[in-house]
Amino acid sequence: MTLSRFPGSPSSTPLGIPITKVTMPALAEMKREGKPISALTAYDYSSSRLADEAGIDLILVGDSLAMVVLGHENTLAVTVDEMLHHTRAVRRAVRRALLVADMPFGSYHGTVAEGLANAIRFVKEAGAEAVKIEGPRPDLVRALTEAEIPVVGHLGLTPQSLHRMGGYRVQARTAETVLQLKADAHAVADAGAGALVLEGIPREVAAVLTAELTISTIGIGAGPDCDGQILVFHDLLNLTFAPAAKFVRRYGDAGALIRSAIEHYREDVERRAFPSDEESYHLPEEERRALDALQKPGALRKA
Ligand code: KIV
């Protein structure tokens, strides 16, 4: 018998948020209604379940996991198989949010056919409901859309272009590059993308794009005028080990909480204060007496 992870399948989360499935069309509807979209990255079962229960609309299994979970220096090293592994874990937890998987560097930079084959793996093998790809790739966006795979585009500061950009630099800061970004955004939207992440661009540029596009913009370091916002889970909770970027707001200090809880546990083990008698299992009284009797000198020989 398998026990349900969601006993009783309630119709609302523990925080009382109705479990009405967020879909790609629902994101478009939210834009039309002027309802802000909340998005967050997550990489494993427990964190994504917490995010889903808190009512986050879109959960992205971001390739940022290369850095915040796997400890790489940038996002380039993470593989399709690693991303699939984490997406499956998140899939097991998420009931309400739209589940988007990030296509990692190298998985869509060759032919459109290769990109399509890798995207299909995210839907088929890991249960993603959409994939995210960085950069202006309208041909790929069109092919994925025709293959029934919803696409989230990602323009501006695209971390997979780290080496071309010469570092993590705010993009579209000149009139010429703003025009290029606008053309790219329209091309991605016209090719069928359902939403567009805008990262590391001036607020004014994000505001213009948000007003011009019919698809939802989701900002990270792009100011408050986007249709939605996304943060990296570990940034939001101070679970990182580097200074935060300007756009990060810490909503909690899980790093301090975890460090102090673990330190407390270590101290308790060292002074033999953990576990207590109440935290231990006990032999039933009669078995204890039987054991005492068996252990009396000569008891076993007599028997
Ligand atoms: O990988 C990631 O976390 C992302 C978000 C920052 C948008 O791409």
PDB file of C-alpha atoms and ligand atoms in Angstrom:
ATOM      1  CA  MET A   1       0.000   0.000   0.000  1.00  0.00           C
ATOM      2  CA  THR A   2       1.339   3.459  -0.863  1.00  0.00           C
ATOM      3  CA  LEU A   3       0.525   6.242   1.540  1.00  0.00           C
ATOM      4  CA  SER A   4      -0.590   9.464  -0.133  1.00  0.00           C
ATOM      5  CA  ARG A   5       1.788  12.383   0.311  1.00  0.00           C
ATOM      6  CA  PHE A   6      -1.335  14.528   0.334  1.00  0.00           C
ATOM      7  CA  PRO A   7      -3.687  12.705   2.721  1.00  0.00           C
ATOM      8  CA  GLY A   8      -7.324  13.547   2.145  1.00  0.00           C
ATOM      9  CA  SER A   9      -6.327  15.764  -0.832  1.00  0.00           C
ATOM     10  CA  PRO A  10      -7.704  18.992   0.728  1.00  0.00           C
ATOM     11  CA  SER A  11      -8.867  21.737  -1.588  1.00  0.00           C
ATOM     12  CA  SER A  12      -6.700  24.395   0.034  1.00  0.00           C
ATOM     13  CA  THR A  13      -3.100  24.555   1.265  1.00  0.00           C
ATOM     14  CA  PRO A  14      -2.299  24.644   5.026  1.00  0.00           C
ATOM     15  CA  LEU A  15      -2.207  28.434   4.635  1.00  0.00           C
ATOM     16  CA  GLY A  16      -5.781  28.380   3.326  1.00  0.00           C
ATOM     17  CA  ILE A  17      -4.874  29.096  -0.301  1.00  0.00           C
ATOM     18  CA  PRO A  18      -7.278  27.333  -2.704  1.00  0.00           C
ATOM     19  CA  ILE A  19      -5.536  24.678  -4.784  1.00  0.00           C
ATOM     20  CA  THR A  20      -6.597  25.956  -8.176  1.00  0.00           C
ATOM     21  CA  LYS A  21      -3.992  24.772 -10.672  1.00  0.00           C
ATOM     22  CA  VAL A  22      -1.920  27.564 -12.192  1.00  0.00           C
ATOM     23  CA  THR A  23      -1.434  26.938 -15.911  1.00  0.00           C
ATOM     24  CA  MET A  24       0.286  28.872 -18.673  1.00  0.00           C
ATOM     25  CA  PRO A  25      -3.076  30.276 -19.916  1.00  0.00           C
ATOM     26  CA  ALA A  26      -3.820  31.256 -16.303  1.00  0.00           C
ATOM     27  CA  LEU A  27      -0.629  33.386 -16.287  1.00  0.00           C
ATOM     28  CA  ALA A  28      -1.916  35.261 -19.352  1.00  0.00           C
ATOM     29  CA  GLU A  29      -5.252  35.724 -17.608  1.00  0.00           C
ATOM     30  CA  MET A  30      -3.471  37.153 -14.561  1.00  0.00           C
ATOM     31  CA  LYS A  31      -1.744  39.722 -16.784  1.00  0.00           C
ATOM     32  CA  ARG A  32      -5.072  40.738 -18.332  1.00  0.00           C
ATOM     33  CA  GLU A  33      -6.575  41.108 -14.838  1.00  0.00           C
ATOM     34  CA  GLY A  34      -3.549  43.043 -13.557  1.00  0.00           C
ATOM     35  CA  LYS A  35      -2.918  40.364 -10.905  1.00  0.00           C
ATOM     36  CA  PRO A  36       0.795  40.125  -9.968  1.00  0.00           C
ATOM     37  CA  ILE A  37       2.477  36.755 -10.523  1.00  0.00           C
ATOM     38  CA  SER A  38       4.665  35.414  -7.683  1.00  0.00           C
ATOM     39  CA  ALA A  39       7.475  33.118  -8.795  1.00  0.00           C
ATOM     40  CA  LEU A  40      10.287  31.407  -6.909  1.00  0.00           C
ATOM     41  CA  THR A  41      12.961  28.862  -7.701  1.00  0.00           C
ATOM     42  CA  ALA A  42      13.009  25.531  -5.860  1.00  0.00           C
ATOM     43  CA  TYR A  43      15.101  22.429  -6.282  1.00  0.00           C
ATOM     44  CA  ASP A  44      13.875  19.697  -3.958  1.00  0.00           C
ATOM     45  CA  TYR A  45      10.769  18.151  -2.427  1.00  0.00           C
ATOM     46  CA  SER A  46      10.574  19.980   0.902  1.00  0.00           C
ATOM     47  CA  SER A  47      11.401  23.493  -0.307  1.00  0.00           C
ATOM     48  CA  SER A  48       9.055  23.284  -3.279  1.00  0.00           C
ATOM     49  CA  ARG A  49       6.283  21.878  -1.150  1.00  0.00           C
ATOM     50  CA  LEU A  50       6.653  24.843   1.220  1.00  0.00           C
ATOM     51  CA  ALA A  51       6.651  27.272  -1.723  1.00  0.00           C
ATOM     52  CA  ASP A  52       3.588  25.621  -3.243  1.00  0.00           C
ATOM     53  CA  GLU A  53       1.725  25.638   0.066  1.00  0.00           C
ATOM     54  CA  ALA A  54       2.575  29.331   0.499  1.00  0.00           C
ATOM     55  CA  GLY A  55       0.749  30.046  -2.772  1.00  0.00           C
ATOM     56  CA  ILE A  56       3.636  30.798  -5.138  1.00  0.00           C
ATOM     57  CA  ASP A  57       2.177  30.843  -8.683  1.00  0.00           C
ATOM     58  CA  LEU A  58       5.199  29.654 -10.646  1.00  0.00           C
ATOM     59  CA  ILE A  59       7.970  27.389  -9.372  1.00  0.00           C
ATOM     60  CA  LEU A  60      11.113  27.320 -11.484  1.00  0.00           C
ATOM     61  CA  VAL A  61      13.640  24.534 -11.132  1.00  0.00           C
ATOM     62  CA  GLY A  62      16.336  27.019 -12.090  1.00  0.00           C
ATOM     63  CA  ASP A  63      19.767  26.129 -13.356  1.00  0.00           C
ATOM     64  CA  SER A  64      20.886  28.369 -10.473  1.00  0.00           C
ATOM     65  CA  LEU A  65      20.854  25.052  -8.623  1.00  0.00           C
ATOM     66  CA  ALA A  66      24.322  24.573 -10.105  1.00  0.00           C
ATOM     67  CA  MET A  67      25.485  27.330  -7.742  1.00  0.00           C
ATOM     68  CA  VAL A  68      23.185  27.288  -4.714  1.00  0.00           C
ATOM     69  CA  VAL A  69      22.728  23.509  -4.411  1.00  0.00           C
ATOM     70  CA  LEU A  70      25.718  21.943  -6.173  1.00  0.00           C
ATOM     71  CA  GLY A  71      28.336  24.581  -5.284  1.00  0.00           C
ATOM     72  CA  HIS A  72      29.554  25.386  -8.801  1.00  0.00           C
ATOM     73  CA  GLU A  73      30.974  28.830  -9.517  1.00  0.00           C
ATOM     74  CA  ASN A  74      28.415  29.557 -12.250  1.00  0.00           C
ATOM     75  CA  THR A  75      25.444  27.846 -13.902  1.00  0.00           C
ATOM     76  CA  LEU A  76      27.295  26.384 -16.887  1.00  0.00           C
ATOM     77  CA  ALA A  77      28.260  22.968 -15.509  1.00  0.00           C
ATOM     78  CA  VAL A  78      24.853  21.573 -14.560  1.00  0.00           C
ATOM     79  CA  THR A  79      23.682  18.755 -16.843  1.00  0.00           C
ATOM     80  CA  VAL A  80      20.335  17.716 -18.256  1.00  0.00           C
ATOM     81  CA  ASP A  81      20.360  14.592 -16.074  1.00  0.00           C
ATOM     82  CA  GLU A  82      21.012  16.637 -12.919  1.00  0.00           C
ATOM     83  CA  MET A  83      18.231  19.076 -13.829  1.00  0.00           C
ATOM     84  CA  LEU A  84      15.866  16.159 -14.495  1.00  0.00           C
ATOM     85  CA  HIS A  85      16.708  14.617 -11.117  1.00  0.00           C
ATOM     86  CA  HIS A  86      15.773  17.823  -9.280  1.00  0.00           C
ATOM     87  CA  THR A  87      12.722  18.529 -11.432  1.00  0.00           C
ATOM     88  CA  ARG A  88      11.328  15.080 -10.550  1.00  0.00           C
ATOM     89  CA  ALA A  89      11.738  15.833  -6.828  1.00  0.00           C
ATOM     90  CA  VAL A  90       9.937  19.160  -7.219  1.00  0.00           C
ATOM     91  CA  ARG A  91       7.203  17.486  -9.311  1.00  0.00           C
ATOM     92  CA  ARG A  92       6.408  15.179  -6.377  1.00  0.00           C
ATOM     93  CA  ALA A  93       5.692  18.204  -4.173  1.00  0.00           C
ATOM     94  CA  VAL A  94       3.939  20.735  -6.376  1.00  0.00           C
ATOM     95  CA  ARG A  95       0.190  20.636  -6.823  1.00  0.00           C
ATOM     96  CA  ARG A  96      -0.862  24.237  -7.405  1.00  0.00           C
ATOM     97  CA  ALA A  97       1.997  26.182  -9.003  1.00  0.00           C
ATOM     98  CA  LEU A  98       2.994  26.088 -12.659  1.00  0.00           C
ATOM     99  CA  LEU A  99       6.124  23.920 -12.742  1.00  0.00           C
ATOM    100  CA  VAL A 100       8.800  25.278 -15.086  1.00  0.00           C
ATOM    101  CA  ALA A 101      12.139  23.549 -15.703  1.00  0.00           C
ATOM    102  CA  ASP A 102      15.214  25.467 -16.807  1.00  0.00           C
ATOM    103  CA  MET A 103      17.018  24.034 -19.827  1.00  0.00           C
ATOM    104  CA  PRO A 104      20.712  23.980 -18.851  1.00  0.00           C
ATOM    105  CA  PHE A 105      23.595  25.377 -20.859  1.00  0.00           C
ATOM    106  CA  GLY A 106      24.393  23.208 -23.879  1.00  0.00           C
ATOM    107  CA  SER A 107      21.017  21.467 -23.976  1.00  0.00           C
ATOM    108  CA  TYR A 108      19.529  23.807 -26.603  1.00  0.00           C
ATOM    109  CA  HIS A 109      22.535  25.615 -28.053  1.00  0.00           C
ATOM    110  CA  GLY A 110      22.994  23.210 -30.962  1.00  0.00           C
ATOM    111  CA  THR A 111      20.268  22.372 -33.442  1.00  0.00           C
ATOM    112  CA  VAL A 112      16.569  23.028 -32.904  1.00  0.00           C
ATOM    113  CA  ALA A 113      16.048  19.249 -33.061  1.00  0.00           C
ATOM    114  CA  GLU A 114      18.470  18.717 -30.151  1.00  0.00           C
ATOM    115  CA  GLY A 115      16.772  21.441 -28.120  1.00  0.00           C
ATOM    116  CA  LEU A 116      13.385  19.908 -28.812  1.00  0.00           C
ATOM    117  CA  ALA A 117      14.558  16.407 -27.844  1.00  0.00           C
ATOM    118  CA  ASN A 118      15.945  17.702 -24.534  1.00  0.00           C
ATOM    119  CA  ALA A 119      12.812  19.744 -23.783  1.00  0.00           C
ATOM    120  CA  ILE A 120      10.652  16.665 -24.363  1.00  0.00           C
ATOM    121  CA  ARG A 121      12.675  14.852 -21.673  1.00  0.00           C
ATOM    122  CA  PHE A 122      11.739  17.533 -19.111  1.00  0.00           C
ATOM    123  CA  VAL A 123       8.035  17.082 -19.836  1.00  0.00           C
ATOM    124  CA  LYS A 124       8.029  13.304 -20.291  1.00  0.00           C
ATOM    125  CA  GLU A 125      10.558  12.161 -17.696  1.00  0.00           C
ATOM    126  CA  ALA A 126      10.218  14.843 -15.029  1.00  0.00           C
ATOM    127  CA  GLY A 127       6.687  16.243 -15.322  1.00  0.00           C
ATOM    128  CA  ALA A 128       7.595  19.842 -16.180  1.00  0.00           C
ATOM    129  CA  GLU A 129       4.694  21.914 -17.473  1.00  0.00           C
ATOM    130  CA  ALA A 130       6.913  24.390 -19.331  1.00  0.00           C
ATOM    131  CA  VAL A 131      10.598  24.907 -20.039  1.00  0.00           C
ATOM    132  CA  LYS A 132      12.649  28.087 -19.777  1.00  0.00           C
ATOM    133  CA  ILE A 133      15.348  28.974 -22.291  1.00  0.00           C
ATOM    134  CA  GLU A 134      17.737  31.913 -22.215  1.00  0.00           C
ATOM    135  CA  GLY A 135      18.385  34.281 -25.099  1.00  0.00           C
ATOM    136  CA  PRO A 136      16.507  35.202 -28.257  1.00  0.00           C
ATOM    137  CA  ARG A 137      15.871  31.838 -29.957  1.00  0.00           C
ATOM    138  CA  PRO A 138      12.602  32.308 -31.820  1.00  0.00           C
ATOM    139  CA  ASP A 139      13.102  29.233 -34.036  1.00  0.00           C
ATOM    140  CA  LEU A 140      13.442  26.997 -31.005  1.00  0.00           C
ATOM    141  CA  VAL A 141      10.535  28.701 -29.198  1.00  0.00           C
ATOM    142  CA  ARG A 142       8.363  28.071 -32.286  1.00  0.00           C
ATOM    143  CA  ALA A 143       9.398  24.400 -32.517  1.00  0.00           C
ATOM    144  CA  LEU A 144       8.721  23.801 -28.806  1.00  0.00           C
ATOM    145  CA  THR A 145       5.368  25.565 -28.995  1.00  0.00           C
ATOM    146  CA  GLU A 146       4.389  23.480 -32.034  1.00  0.00           C
ATOM    147  CA  ALA A 147       5.387  20.390 -30.032  1.00  0.00           C
ATOM    148  CA  GLU A 148       2.915  21.462 -27.277  1.00  0.00           C
ATOM    149  CA  ILE A 149       5.648  22.492 -24.842  1.00  0.00           C
ATOM    150  CA  PRO A 150       4.944  25.883 -23.252  1.00  0.00           C
ATOM    151  CA  VAL A 151       8.007  28.118 -23.182  1.00  0.00           C
ATOM    152  CA  VAL A 152       9.192  30.796 -20.780  1.00  0.00           C
ATOM    153  CA  GLY A 153      11.776  33.038 -22.449  1.00  0.00           C
ATOM    154  CA  HIS A 154      14.596  34.743 -20.542  1.00  0.00           C
ATOM    155  CA  LEU A 155      16.244  37.946 -21.771  1.00  0.00           C
ATOM    156  CA  GLY A 156      18.488  40.709 -20.418  1.00  0.00           C
ATOM    157  CA  LEU A 157      21.193  39.423 -18.095  1.00  0.00           C
ATOM    158  CA  THR A 158      21.245  35.750 -19.073  1.00  0.00           C
ATOM    159  CA  PRO A 159      23.689  33.941 -16.746  1.00  0.00           C
ATOM    160  CA  GLN A 160      24.466  31.249 -19.338  1.00  0.00           C
ATOM    161  CA  SER A 161      25.987  34.070 -21.489  1.00  0.00           C
ATOM    162  CA  LEU A 162      28.395  34.934 -18.663  1.00  0.00           C
ATOM    163  CA  HIS A 163      31.530  34.679 -20.793  1.00  0.00           C
ATOM    164  CA  ARG A 164      30.095  36.600 -23.753  1.00  0.00           C
ATOM    165  CA  MET A 165      28.806  39.362 -21.442  1.00  0.00           C
ATOM    166  CA  GLY A 166      32.147  39.525 -19.606  1.00  0.00           C
ATOM    167  CA  GLY A 167      30.502  39.056 -16.194  1.00  0.00           C
ATOM    168  CA  TYR A 168      27.095  39.515 -14.598  1.00  0.00           C
ATOM    169  CA  ARG A 169      26.399  43.008 -15.926  1.00  0.00           C
ATOM    170  CA  VAL A 170      23.138  44.938 -16.140  1.00  0.00           C
ATOM    171  CA  GLN A 171      22.039  44.795 -19.802  1.00  0.00           C
ATOM    172  CA  ALA A 172      20.210  47.225 -22.124  1.00  0.00           C
ATOM    173  CA  ARG A 173      21.743  50.401 -20.713  1.00  0.00           C
ATOM    174  CA  THR A 174      22.126  52.231 -24.042  1.00  0.00           C
ATOM    175  CA  ALA A 175      19.458  53.315 -26.527  1.00  0.00           C
ATOM    176  CA  GLU A 176      20.835  50.916 -29.119  1.00  0.00           C
ATOM    177  CA  THR A 177      20.835  47.866 -26.831  1.00  0.00           C
ATOM    178  CA  VAL A 178      17.360  48.744 -25.548  1.00  0.00           C
ATOM    179  CA  LEU A 179      16.081  48.626 -29.148  1.00  0.00           C
ATOM    180  CA  GLN A 180      17.798  45.245 -29.636  1.00  0.00           C
ATOM    181  CA  LEU A 181      16.238  43.887 -26.442  1.00  0.00           C
ATOM    182  CA  LYS A 182      12.801  45.120 -27.539  1.00  0.00           C
ATOM    183  CA  ALA A 183      13.183  43.408 -30.922  1.00  0.00           C
ATOM    184  CA  ASP A 184      14.319  40.172 -29.199  1.00  0.00           C
ATOM    185  CA  ALA A 185      11.431  40.256 -26.719  1.00  0.00           C
ATOM    186  CA  HIS A 186       8.872  40.715 -29.498  1.00  0.00           C
ATOM    187  CA  ALA A 187      10.477  37.934 -31.547  1.00  0.00           C
ATOM    188  CA  VAL A 188      10.336  35.515 -28.586  1.00  0.00           C
ATOM    189  CA  ALA A 189       6.719  36.483 -27.837  1.00  0.00           C
ATOM    190  CA  ASP A 190       5.664  36.244 -31.509  1.00  0.00           C
ATOM    191  CA  ALA A 191       7.259  32.797 -31.717  1.00  0.00           C
ATOM    192  CA  GLY A 192       4.854  31.603 -29.024  1.00  0.00           C
ATOM    193  CA  ALA A 193       6.536  32.024 -25.620  1.00  0.00           C
ATOM    194  CA  GLY A 194       3.948  32.112 -22.859  1.00  0.00           C
ATOM    195  CA  ALA A 195       5.927  34.317 -20.467  1.00  0.00           C
ATOM    196  CA  LEU A 196       9.244  36.116 -20.374  1.00  0.00           C
ATOM    197  CA  VAL A 197      11.759  36.448 -17.545  1.00  0.00           C
ATOM    198  CA  LEU A 198      13.522  39.820 -17.645  1.00  0.00           C
ATOM    199  CA  GLU A 199      16.727  39.804 -15.629  1.00  0.00           C
ATOM    200  CA  GLY A 200      19.141  42.605 -14.781  1.00  0.00           C
ATOM    201  CA  ILE A 201      17.794  45.451 -16.923  1.00  0.00           C
ATOM    202  CA  PRO A 202      16.833  49.042 -16.080  1.00  0.00           C
ATOM    203  CA  ARG A 203      13.397  49.456 -14.555  1.00  0.00           C
ATOM    204  CA  GLU A 204      12.305  51.822 -17.335  1.00  0.00           C
ATOM    205  CA  VAL A 205      13.089  49.257 -20.029  1.00  0.00           C
ATOM    206  CA  ALA A 206      11.207  46.479 -18.204  1.00  0.00           C
ATOM    207  CA  ALA A 207       8.218  48.800 -17.793  1.00  0.00           C
ATOM    208  CA  VAL A 208       8.077  49.538 -21.535  1.00  0.00           C
ATOM    209  CA  LEU A 209       8.387  45.847 -22.435  1.00  0.00           C
ATOM    210  CA  THR A 210       5.697  44.901 -19.919  1.00  0.00           C
ATOM    211  CA  ALA A 211       3.340  47.481 -21.422  1.00  0.00           C
ATOM    212  CA  GLU A 212       4.079  46.432 -25.007  1.00  0.00           C
ATOM    213  CA  LEU A 213       3.943  42.647 -24.683  1.00  0.00           C
ATOM    214  CA  THR A 214       0.732  40.670 -24.313  1.00  0.00           C
ATOM    215  CA  ILE A 215       2.630  37.850 -22.539  1.00  0.00           C
ATOM    216  CA  SER A 216       3.551  38.155 -18.861  1.00  0.00           C
ATOM    217  CA  THR A 217       6.928  39.535 -17.883  1.00  0.00           C
ATOM    218  CA  ILE A 218       8.518  38.161 -14.731  1.00  0.00           C
ATOM    219  CA  GLY A 219      11.296  40.333 -13.377  1.00  0.00           C
ATOM    220  CA  ILE A 220      14.431  39.663 -11.390  1.00  0.00           C
ATOM    221  CA  GLY A 221      16.504  42.797 -11.012  1.00  0.00           C
ATOM    222  CA  ALA A 222      14.158  44.490 -13.475  1.00  0.00           C
ATOM    223  CA  GLY A 223      12.169  46.747 -11.150  1.00  0.00           C
ATOM    224  CA  PRO A 224       8.608  46.676  -9.857  1.00  0.00           C
ATOM    225  CA  ASP A 225       6.673  47.260 -13.081  1.00  0.00           C
ATOM    226  CA  CYS A 226       6.864  43.698 -14.447  1.00  0.00           C
ATOM    227  CA  ASP A 227       3.766  41.492 -14.356  1.00  0.00           C
ATOM    228  CA  GLY A 228       5.454  39.273 -11.800  1.00  0.00           C
ATOM    229  CA  GLN A 229       8.628  38.802  -9.790  1.00  0.00           C
ATOM    230  CA  ILE A 230      10.952  35.861  -9.269  1.00  0.00           C
ATOM    231  CA  LEU A 231      13.684  35.310  -6.683  1.00  0.00           C
ATOM    232  CA  VAL A 232      16.095  32.478  -6.029  1.00  0.00           C
ATOM    233  CA  PHE A 233      14.918  30.464  -2.992  1.00  0.00           C
ATOM    234  CA  HIS A 234      18.322  30.637  -1.298  1.00  0.00           C
ATOM    235  CA  ASP A 235      18.560  34.415  -1.797  1.00  0.00           C
ATOM    236  CA  LEU A 236      15.135  35.043  -0.284  1.00  0.00           C
ATOM    237  CA  LEU A 237      16.056  33.034   2.823  1.00  0.00           C
ATOM    238  CA  ASN A 238      19.714  33.999   3.200  1.00  0.00           C
ATOM    239  CA  LEU A 239      21.000  30.526   2.494  1.00  0.00           C
ATOM    240  CA  THR A 240      23.866  31.795   0.364  1.00  0.00           C
ATOM    241  CA  PHE A 241      27.472  32.463   1.230  1.00  0.00           C
ATOM    242  CA  ALA A 242      28.137  35.511  -0.947  1.00  0.00           C
ATOM    243  CA  PRO A 243      26.939  39.102  -0.668  1.00  0.00           C
ATOM    244  CA  ALA A 244      23.468  39.528  -2.177  1.00  0.00           C
ATOM    245  CA  ALA A 245      22.857  41.359  -5.447  1.00  0.00           C
ATOM    246  CA  LYS A 246      21.164  44.773  -5.223  1.00  0.00           C
ATOM    247  CA  PHE A 247      17.780  43.348  -6.262  1.00  0.00           C
ATOM    248  CA  VAL A 248      17.638  40.646  -3.562  1.00  0.00           C
ATOM    249  CA  ARG A 249      15.431  41.167  -0.558  1.00  0.00           C
ATOM    250  CA  ARG A 250      15.974  38.755   2.348  1.00  0.00           C
ATOM    251  CA  TYR A 251      12.585  37.707   3.722  1.00  0.00           C
ATOM    252  CA  GLY A 252      14.075  35.502   6.402  1.00  0.00           C
ATOM    253  CA  ASP A 253      17.371  34.302   7.788  1.00  0.00           C
ATOM    254  CA  ALA A 254      17.180  30.542   7.435  1.00  0.00           C
ATOM    255  CA  GLY A 255      20.993  30.463   7.299  1.00  0.00           C
ATOM    256  CA  ALA A 256      21.259  31.819  10.856  1.00  0.00           C
ATOM    257  CA  LEU A 257      18.422  29.611  12.065  1.00  0.00           C
ATOM    258  CA  ILE A 258      19.951  26.420  10.620  1.00  0.00           C
ATOM    259  CA  ARG A 259      23.478  27.249  11.808  1.00  0.00           C
ATOM    260  CA  SER A 260      22.312  27.923  15.362  1.00  0.00           C
ATOM    261  CA  ALA A 261      20.072  24.808  15.475  1.00  0.00           C
ATOM    262  CA  ILE A 262      22.929  22.582  14.308  1.00  0.00           C
ATOM    263  CA  GLU A 263      25.380  24.169  16.744  1.00  0.00           C
ATOM    264  CA  HIS A 264      22.899  23.605  19.579  1.00  0.00           C
ATOM    265  CA  TYR A 265      22.497  19.938  18.549  1.00  0.00           C
ATOM    266  CA  ARG A 266      26.281  19.424  18.453  1.00  0.00           C
ATOM    267  CA  GLU A 267      26.653  20.972  21.917  1.00  0.00           C
ATOM    268  CA  ASP A 268      23.880  18.731  23.305  1.00  0.00           C
ATOM    269  CA  VAL A 269      25.556  15.623  21.863  1.00  0.00           C
ATOM    270  CA  GLU A 270      28.923  16.687  23.314  1.00  0.00           C
ATOM    271  CA  ARG A 271      27.477  17.221  26.825  1.00  0.00           C
ATOM    272  CA  ARG A 272      25.300  14.085  26.559  1.00  0.00           C
ATOM    273  CA  ALA A 273      22.106  16.136  26.781  1.00  0.00           C
ATOM    274  CA  PHE A 274      20.686  14.500  23.677  1.00  0.00           C
ATOM    275  CA  PRO A 275      18.797  12.201  23.497  1.00  0.00           C
ATOM    276  CA  SER A 276      16.907  12.321  26.791  1.00  0.00           C
ATOM    277  CA  ASP A 277      15.169   9.352  28.425  1.00  0.00           C
ATOM    278  CA  GLU A 278      11.841  10.571  26.929  1.00  0.00           C
ATOM    279  CA  GLU A 279      13.421  10.474  23.478  1.00  0.00           C
ATOM    280  CA  SER A 280      14.499   6.832  23.955  1.00  0.00           C
ATOM    281  CA  TYR A 281      12.673   3.537  23.413  1.00  0.00           C
ATOM    282  CA  HIS A 282      12.207   1.269  26.452  1.00  0.00           C
ATOM    283  CA  LEU A 283      11.913  -2.460  27.008  1.00  0.00           C
ATOM    284  CA  PRO A 284       8.509  -3.461  28.436  1.00  0.00           C
ATOM    285  CA  GLU A 285       8.772  -4.047  32.208  1.00  0.00           C
ATOM    286  CA  GLU A 286       8.110  -7.812  31.998  1.00  0.00           C
ATOM    287  CA  GLU A 287      10.757  -8.254  29.280  1.00  0.00           C
ATOM    288  CA  ARG A 288      13.201  -6.335  31.441  1.00  0.00           C
ATOM    289  CA  ARG A 289      12.508  -8.703  34.347  1.00  0.00           C
ATOM    290  CA  ALA A 290      12.838 -11.729  32.051  1.00  0.00           C
ATOM    291  CA  LEU A 291      16.133 -10.402  30.746  1.00  0.00           C
ATOM    292  CA  ASP A 292      17.407  -9.794  34.301  1.00  0.00           C
ATOM    293  CA  ALA A 293      16.472 -13.347  35.210  1.00  0.00           C
ATOM    294  CA  LEU A 294      18.236 -14.760  32.140  1.00  0.00           C
ATOM    295  CA  GLN A 295      21.307 -12.741  32.931  1.00  0.00           C
ATOM    296  CA  LYS A 296      21.633 -13.997  36.522  1.00  0.00           C
ATOM    297  CA  PRO A 297      24.866 -15.998  36.936  1.00  0.00           C
ATOM    298  CA  GLY A 298      24.209 -19.645  36.026  1.00  0.00           C
ATOM    299  CA  ALA A 299      20.661 -18.931  34.713  1.00  0.00           C
ATOM    300  CA  LEU A 300      21.393 -20.023  31.128  1.00  0.00           C
ATOM    301  CA  ARG A 301      23.241 -23.185  32.187  1.00  0.00           C
ATOM    302  CA  LYS A 302      20.312 -24.274  34.435  1.00  0.00           C
ATOM    303  CA  ALA A 303      17.829 -23.762  31.585  1.00  0.00           C
TER     304      ALA A 303
HETATM  305  O1  KIV B   1      18.116  29.746 -12.711  1.00  0.00           O
HETATM  306  C1  KIV B   1      17.459  30.617 -12.163  1.00  0.00           C
HETATM  307  O2  KIV B   1      17.339  30.665 -10.931  1.00  0.00           O
HETATM  308  C2  KIV B   1      16.825  31.625 -13.004  1.00  0.00           C
HETATM  309  C3  KIV B   1      16.053  32.713 -12.319  1.00  0.00           C
HETATM  310  C4  KIV B   1      16.958  33.627 -11.643  1.00  0.00           C
HETATM  311  C5  KIV B   1      15.150  33.419 -13.251  1.00  0.00           C
HETATM  312  O3  KIV B   1      16.957  31.564 -14.182  1.00  0.00           O
END
